[in-house]
Short mmCIF file of C-alpha atoms and ligand atoms in Angstrom, two decimals:
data_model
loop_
_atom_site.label_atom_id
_atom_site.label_comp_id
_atom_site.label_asym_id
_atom_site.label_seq_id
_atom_site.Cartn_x
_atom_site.Cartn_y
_atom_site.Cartn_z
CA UNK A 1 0.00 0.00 0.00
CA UNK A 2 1.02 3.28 -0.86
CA UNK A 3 0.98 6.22 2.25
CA UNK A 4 -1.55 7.89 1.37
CA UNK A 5 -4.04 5.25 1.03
CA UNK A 6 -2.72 3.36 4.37
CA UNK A 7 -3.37 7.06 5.99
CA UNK A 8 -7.24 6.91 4.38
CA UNK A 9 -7.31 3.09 5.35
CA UNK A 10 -6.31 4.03 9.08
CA UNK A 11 -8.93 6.85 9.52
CA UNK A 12 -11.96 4.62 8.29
CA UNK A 13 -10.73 1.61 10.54
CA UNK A 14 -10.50 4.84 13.66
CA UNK A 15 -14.27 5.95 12.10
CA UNK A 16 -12.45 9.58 11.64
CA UNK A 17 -13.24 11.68 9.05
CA UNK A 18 -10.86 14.98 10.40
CA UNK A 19 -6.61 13.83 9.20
CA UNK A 20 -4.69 15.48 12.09
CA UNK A 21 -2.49 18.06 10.36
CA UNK A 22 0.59 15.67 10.80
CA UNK A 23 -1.06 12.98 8.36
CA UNK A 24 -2.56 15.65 6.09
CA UNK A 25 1.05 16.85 5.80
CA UNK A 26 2.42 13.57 4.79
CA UNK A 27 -0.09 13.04 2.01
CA UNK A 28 0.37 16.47 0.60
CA UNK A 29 4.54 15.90 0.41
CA UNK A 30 3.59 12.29 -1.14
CA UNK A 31 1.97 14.78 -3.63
CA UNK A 32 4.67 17.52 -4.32
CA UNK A 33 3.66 19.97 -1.92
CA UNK A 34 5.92 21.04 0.06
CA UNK A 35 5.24 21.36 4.46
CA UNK A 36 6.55 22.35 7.31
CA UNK A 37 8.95 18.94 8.84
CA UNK A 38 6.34 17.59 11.40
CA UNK A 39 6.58 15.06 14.31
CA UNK A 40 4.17 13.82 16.86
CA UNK A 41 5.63 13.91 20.52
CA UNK A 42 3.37 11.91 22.98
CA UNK A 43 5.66 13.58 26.23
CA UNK A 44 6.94 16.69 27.15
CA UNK A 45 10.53 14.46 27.13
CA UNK A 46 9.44 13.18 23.65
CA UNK A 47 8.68 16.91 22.65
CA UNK A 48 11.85 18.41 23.89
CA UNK A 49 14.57 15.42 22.24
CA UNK A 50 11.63 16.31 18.72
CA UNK A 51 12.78 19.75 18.82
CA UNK A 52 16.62 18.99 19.64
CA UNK A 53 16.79 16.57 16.75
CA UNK A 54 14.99 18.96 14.27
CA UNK A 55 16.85 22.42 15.38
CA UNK A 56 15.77 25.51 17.13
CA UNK A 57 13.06 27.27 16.66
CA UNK A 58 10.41 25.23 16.84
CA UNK A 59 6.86 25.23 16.78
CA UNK A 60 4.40 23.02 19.47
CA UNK A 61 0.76 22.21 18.34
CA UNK A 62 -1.89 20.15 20.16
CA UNK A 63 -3.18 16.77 18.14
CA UNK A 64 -6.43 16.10 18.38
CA UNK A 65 -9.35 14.49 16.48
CA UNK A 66 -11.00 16.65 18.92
CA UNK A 67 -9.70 19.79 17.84
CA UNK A 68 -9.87 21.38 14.36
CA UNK A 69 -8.34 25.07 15.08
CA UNK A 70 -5.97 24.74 16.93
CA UNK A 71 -5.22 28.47 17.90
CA UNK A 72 -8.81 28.85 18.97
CA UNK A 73 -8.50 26.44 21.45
CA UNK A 74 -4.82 27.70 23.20
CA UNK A 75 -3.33 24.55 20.82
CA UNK A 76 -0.15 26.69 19.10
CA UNK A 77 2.99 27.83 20.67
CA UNK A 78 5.06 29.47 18.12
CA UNK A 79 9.43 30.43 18.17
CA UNK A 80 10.27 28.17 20.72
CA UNK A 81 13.99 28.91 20.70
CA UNK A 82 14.99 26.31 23.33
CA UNK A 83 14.53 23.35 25.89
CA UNK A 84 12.80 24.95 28.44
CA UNK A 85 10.28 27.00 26.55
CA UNK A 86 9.63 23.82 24.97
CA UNK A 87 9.24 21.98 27.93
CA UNK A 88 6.71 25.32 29.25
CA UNK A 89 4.85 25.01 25.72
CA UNK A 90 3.96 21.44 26.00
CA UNK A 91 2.11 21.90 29.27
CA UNK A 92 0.45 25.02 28.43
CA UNK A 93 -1.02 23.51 25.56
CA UNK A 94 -2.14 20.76 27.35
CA UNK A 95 -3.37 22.39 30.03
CA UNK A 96 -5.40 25.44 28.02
CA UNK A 97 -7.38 22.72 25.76
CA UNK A 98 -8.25 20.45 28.36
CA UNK A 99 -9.55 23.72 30.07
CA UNK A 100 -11.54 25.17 26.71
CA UNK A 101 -12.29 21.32 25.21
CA UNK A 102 -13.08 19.59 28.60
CA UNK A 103 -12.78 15.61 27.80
CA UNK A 104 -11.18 16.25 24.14
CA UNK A 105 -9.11 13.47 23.47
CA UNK A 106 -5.26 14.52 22.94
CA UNK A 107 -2.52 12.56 21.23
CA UNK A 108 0.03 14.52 22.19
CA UNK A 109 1.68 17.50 20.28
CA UNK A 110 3.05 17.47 16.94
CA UNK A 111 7.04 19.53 16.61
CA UNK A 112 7.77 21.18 13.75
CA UNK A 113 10.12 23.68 12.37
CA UNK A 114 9.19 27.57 12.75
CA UNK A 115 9.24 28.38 9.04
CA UNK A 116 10.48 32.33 8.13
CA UNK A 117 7.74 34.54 7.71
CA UNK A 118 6.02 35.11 4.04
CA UNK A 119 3.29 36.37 2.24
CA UNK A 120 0.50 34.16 3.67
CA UNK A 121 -1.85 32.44 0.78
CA UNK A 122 -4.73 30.30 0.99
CA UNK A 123 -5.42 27.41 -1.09
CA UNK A 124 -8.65 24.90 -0.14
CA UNK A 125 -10.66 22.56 -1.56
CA UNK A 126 -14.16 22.13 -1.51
CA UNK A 127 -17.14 19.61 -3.49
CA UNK A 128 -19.63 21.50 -5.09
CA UNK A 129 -22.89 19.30 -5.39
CA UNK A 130 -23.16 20.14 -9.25
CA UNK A 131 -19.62 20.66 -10.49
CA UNK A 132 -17.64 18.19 -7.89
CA UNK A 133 -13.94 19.62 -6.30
CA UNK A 134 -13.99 23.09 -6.96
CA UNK A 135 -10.31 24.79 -5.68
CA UNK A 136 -9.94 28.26 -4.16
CA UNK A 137 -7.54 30.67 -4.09
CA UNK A 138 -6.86 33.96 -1.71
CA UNK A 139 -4.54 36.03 0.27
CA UNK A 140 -4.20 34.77 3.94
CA UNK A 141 -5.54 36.54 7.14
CA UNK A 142 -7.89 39.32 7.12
CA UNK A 143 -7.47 39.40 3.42
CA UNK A 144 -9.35 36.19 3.23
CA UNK A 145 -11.67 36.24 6.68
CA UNK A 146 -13.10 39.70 6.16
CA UNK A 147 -12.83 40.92 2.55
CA UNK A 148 -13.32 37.30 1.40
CA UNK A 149 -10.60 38.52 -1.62
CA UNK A 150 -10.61 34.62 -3.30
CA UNK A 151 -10.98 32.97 -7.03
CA UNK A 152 -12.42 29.77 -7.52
CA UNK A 153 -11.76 27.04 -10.49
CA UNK A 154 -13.42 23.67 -11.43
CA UNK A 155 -11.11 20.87 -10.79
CA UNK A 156 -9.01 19.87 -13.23
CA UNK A 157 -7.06 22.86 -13.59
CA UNK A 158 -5.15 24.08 -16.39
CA UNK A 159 -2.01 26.04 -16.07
CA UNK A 160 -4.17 29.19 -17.64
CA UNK A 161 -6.44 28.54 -14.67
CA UNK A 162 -3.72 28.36 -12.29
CA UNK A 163 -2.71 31.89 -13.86
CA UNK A 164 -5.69 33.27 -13.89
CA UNK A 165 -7.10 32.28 -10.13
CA UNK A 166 -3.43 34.25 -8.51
CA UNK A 167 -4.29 37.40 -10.53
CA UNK A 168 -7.38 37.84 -10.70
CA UNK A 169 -7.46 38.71 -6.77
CA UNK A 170 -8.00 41.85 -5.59
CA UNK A 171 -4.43 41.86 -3.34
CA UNK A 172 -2.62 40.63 -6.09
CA UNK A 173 -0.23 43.59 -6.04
CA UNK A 174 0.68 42.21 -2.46
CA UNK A 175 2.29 38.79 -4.23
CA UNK A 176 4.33 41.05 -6.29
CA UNK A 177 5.97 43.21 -3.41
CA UNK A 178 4.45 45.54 -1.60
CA UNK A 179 6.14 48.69 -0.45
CA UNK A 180 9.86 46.88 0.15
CA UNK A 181 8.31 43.86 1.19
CA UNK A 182 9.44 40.34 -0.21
CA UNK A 183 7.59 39.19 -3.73
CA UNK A 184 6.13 35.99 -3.78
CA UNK A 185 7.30 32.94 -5.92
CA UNK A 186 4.03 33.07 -8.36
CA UNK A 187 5.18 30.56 -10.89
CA UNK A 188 5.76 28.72 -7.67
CA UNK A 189 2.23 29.26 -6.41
CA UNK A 190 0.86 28.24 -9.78
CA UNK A 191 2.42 24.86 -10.16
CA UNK A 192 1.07 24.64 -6.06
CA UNK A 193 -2.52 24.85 -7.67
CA UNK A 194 -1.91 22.34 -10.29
CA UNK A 195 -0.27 20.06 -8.21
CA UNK A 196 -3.03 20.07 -5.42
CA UNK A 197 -5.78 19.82 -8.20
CA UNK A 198 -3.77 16.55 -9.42
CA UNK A 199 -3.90 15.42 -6.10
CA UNK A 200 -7.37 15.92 -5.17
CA UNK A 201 -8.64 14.43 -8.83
CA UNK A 202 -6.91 11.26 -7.39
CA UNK A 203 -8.26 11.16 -3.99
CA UNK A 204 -11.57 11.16 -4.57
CA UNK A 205 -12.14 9.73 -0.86
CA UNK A 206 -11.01 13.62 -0.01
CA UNK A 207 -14.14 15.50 0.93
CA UNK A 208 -12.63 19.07 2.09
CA UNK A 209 -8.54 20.36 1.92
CA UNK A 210 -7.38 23.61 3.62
CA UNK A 211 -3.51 24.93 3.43
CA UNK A 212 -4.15 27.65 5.61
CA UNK A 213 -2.10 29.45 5.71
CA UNK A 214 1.02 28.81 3.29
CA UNK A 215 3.90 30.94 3.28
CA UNK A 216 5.10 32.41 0.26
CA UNK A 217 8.49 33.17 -0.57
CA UNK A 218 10.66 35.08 -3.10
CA UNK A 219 11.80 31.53 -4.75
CA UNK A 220 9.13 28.63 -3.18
CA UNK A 221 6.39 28.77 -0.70
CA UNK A 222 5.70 26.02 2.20
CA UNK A 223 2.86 25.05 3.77
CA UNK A 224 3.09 25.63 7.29
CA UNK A 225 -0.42 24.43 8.20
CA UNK A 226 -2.83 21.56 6.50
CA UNK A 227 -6.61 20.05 6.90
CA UNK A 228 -7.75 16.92 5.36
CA UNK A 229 -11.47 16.15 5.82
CA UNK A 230 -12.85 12.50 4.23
CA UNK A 231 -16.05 11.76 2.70
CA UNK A 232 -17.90 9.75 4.91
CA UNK A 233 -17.13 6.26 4.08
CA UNK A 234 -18.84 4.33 1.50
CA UNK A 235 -20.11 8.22 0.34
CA UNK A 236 -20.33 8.53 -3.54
CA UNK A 237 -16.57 8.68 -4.00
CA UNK A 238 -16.35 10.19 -6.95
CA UNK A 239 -18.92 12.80 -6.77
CA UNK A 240 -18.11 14.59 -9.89
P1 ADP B 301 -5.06 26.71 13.30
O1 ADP B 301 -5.54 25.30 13.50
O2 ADP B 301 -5.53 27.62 14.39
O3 ADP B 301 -5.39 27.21 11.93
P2 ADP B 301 -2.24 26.97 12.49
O4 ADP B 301 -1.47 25.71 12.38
O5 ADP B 301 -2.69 27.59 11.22
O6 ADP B 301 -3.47 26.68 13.48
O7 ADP B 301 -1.37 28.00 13.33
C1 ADP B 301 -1.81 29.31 13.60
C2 ADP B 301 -0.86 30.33 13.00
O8 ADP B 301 0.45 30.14 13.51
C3 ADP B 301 -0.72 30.23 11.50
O9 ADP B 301 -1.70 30.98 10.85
C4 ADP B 301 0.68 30.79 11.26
O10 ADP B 301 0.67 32.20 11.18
C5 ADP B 301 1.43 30.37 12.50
N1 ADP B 301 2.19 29.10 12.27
C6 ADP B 301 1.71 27.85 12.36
N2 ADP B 301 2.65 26.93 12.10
C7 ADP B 301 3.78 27.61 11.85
C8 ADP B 301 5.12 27.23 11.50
N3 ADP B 301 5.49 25.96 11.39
N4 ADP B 301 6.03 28.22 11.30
C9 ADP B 301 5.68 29.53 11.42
N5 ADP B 301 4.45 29.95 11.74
C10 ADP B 301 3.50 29.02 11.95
MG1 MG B 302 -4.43 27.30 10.09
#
């Protein structure tokens, strides 16, 4: 069996429909896109030797089928520059969602490298009932949350798509440097949309994708956080 579908395979045996951001990662390198390095640490011991091994800073987020944003719920501890903090990060995390998601069950916390900052993009999937995965593109933060500033294409994609979805946003002007501020990679971000519209054309058993946000770079962008929802099982796979 290939990862990705012993990934799917293990959710349906667990009954889960939510991939926890560290197996969402590892289907979305199997497909070309590239993540943040991510471990799970099931101890604050485990946590601390995770962060040694990968190199300082890291980052410290909760694991949980429970728990599907993560920052909502006191789940993220970001720049942790060495042992200690990391040590301080694992319990604070534990402690705050246990306090705002009494009962949730926790894995443990996944460790992962603090990536530079970027432009932040969007890119998510969702299935329209009439025209099947339909892919979205937009600016990160308030760009995307309050001005809703996103394009939207019928999976497949063609590279003119791919084109057309980056510039057609209002805050395109932002990808190509704004005011001194670093340009982002936009053939980069194109070949991102094709690659993730290969991907979900041949994981049909992939109800909802978010890479929210990605950071985007003057050569390359990385995703820094991912969401993998599944169709229910035994739903109309294909559903185009
Ligand atoms: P949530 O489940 O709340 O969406 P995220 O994983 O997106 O949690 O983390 C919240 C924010 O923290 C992100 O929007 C991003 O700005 C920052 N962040 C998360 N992971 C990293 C990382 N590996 N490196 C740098 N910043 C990160
Ligand atoms: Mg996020």
């Amino acid at each position: 069996m290939t990862e990705r579908t012993e990934i799917i395979a293990r959710a349906r045996q667990e009954k889960r429909t939510y991939l926890n951001e560290i197996e969402s990662k590892e289907l979305l390198r199997g497909a070309g896109i590239p993540t943040t390095g991510i471990v799970l640490a099931k101890s604050r011991e485990e946590a601390v030797a995770q962060a040694q091994r990968i190199g300082f800073p890291v980052v410290l987020k909760v694991v949980s089928p429970d728990v599907i944003h993560k920052s909502d719920s006191g789940g993220v501890k970001l720049n942790l520059t060495d042992a200690d903090s990391v040590s301080r990060a694992y319990d604070e995390i534990i402690k705050a969602v246990s306090e705002r998601q009494p009962g949730a069950p926790v894995e443990g916390v996944s460790v992962q490298n603090m990536a530079r900052p970027g432009v932040e993009v969007i890119i998510g999937m969702s299935k329209d009932p009439q025209f099947g995965p339909v892919l979205m593109f937009g600016l990160g933060g308030i760009l995307v949350e309050i001005l809703k500033d996103v394009s939207f294409r019928i999976v497949p994609l063609a590279p003119r798509d791919a084109r057309q979805m980056i510039h057609e946003i209002k805050g395109y002007p932002l990808l190509e440097g704004y005011r001194g501020s670093e340009p982002a990679d936009v053939a980069f971000l194109e070949q991102l949309l094709l690659k993730v519209s290969s991907f979900v054309e041949k994981t049909p058993e992939i109800k909802e994708l978010d890479l929210n946000p990605i950071f985007a770079y003057r050569d390359g962008a990385v995703a820094v956080d991912a969401r993998v929802i599944l169709e229910e099982d035994g739903a109309a796979a294909g559903n185009t």
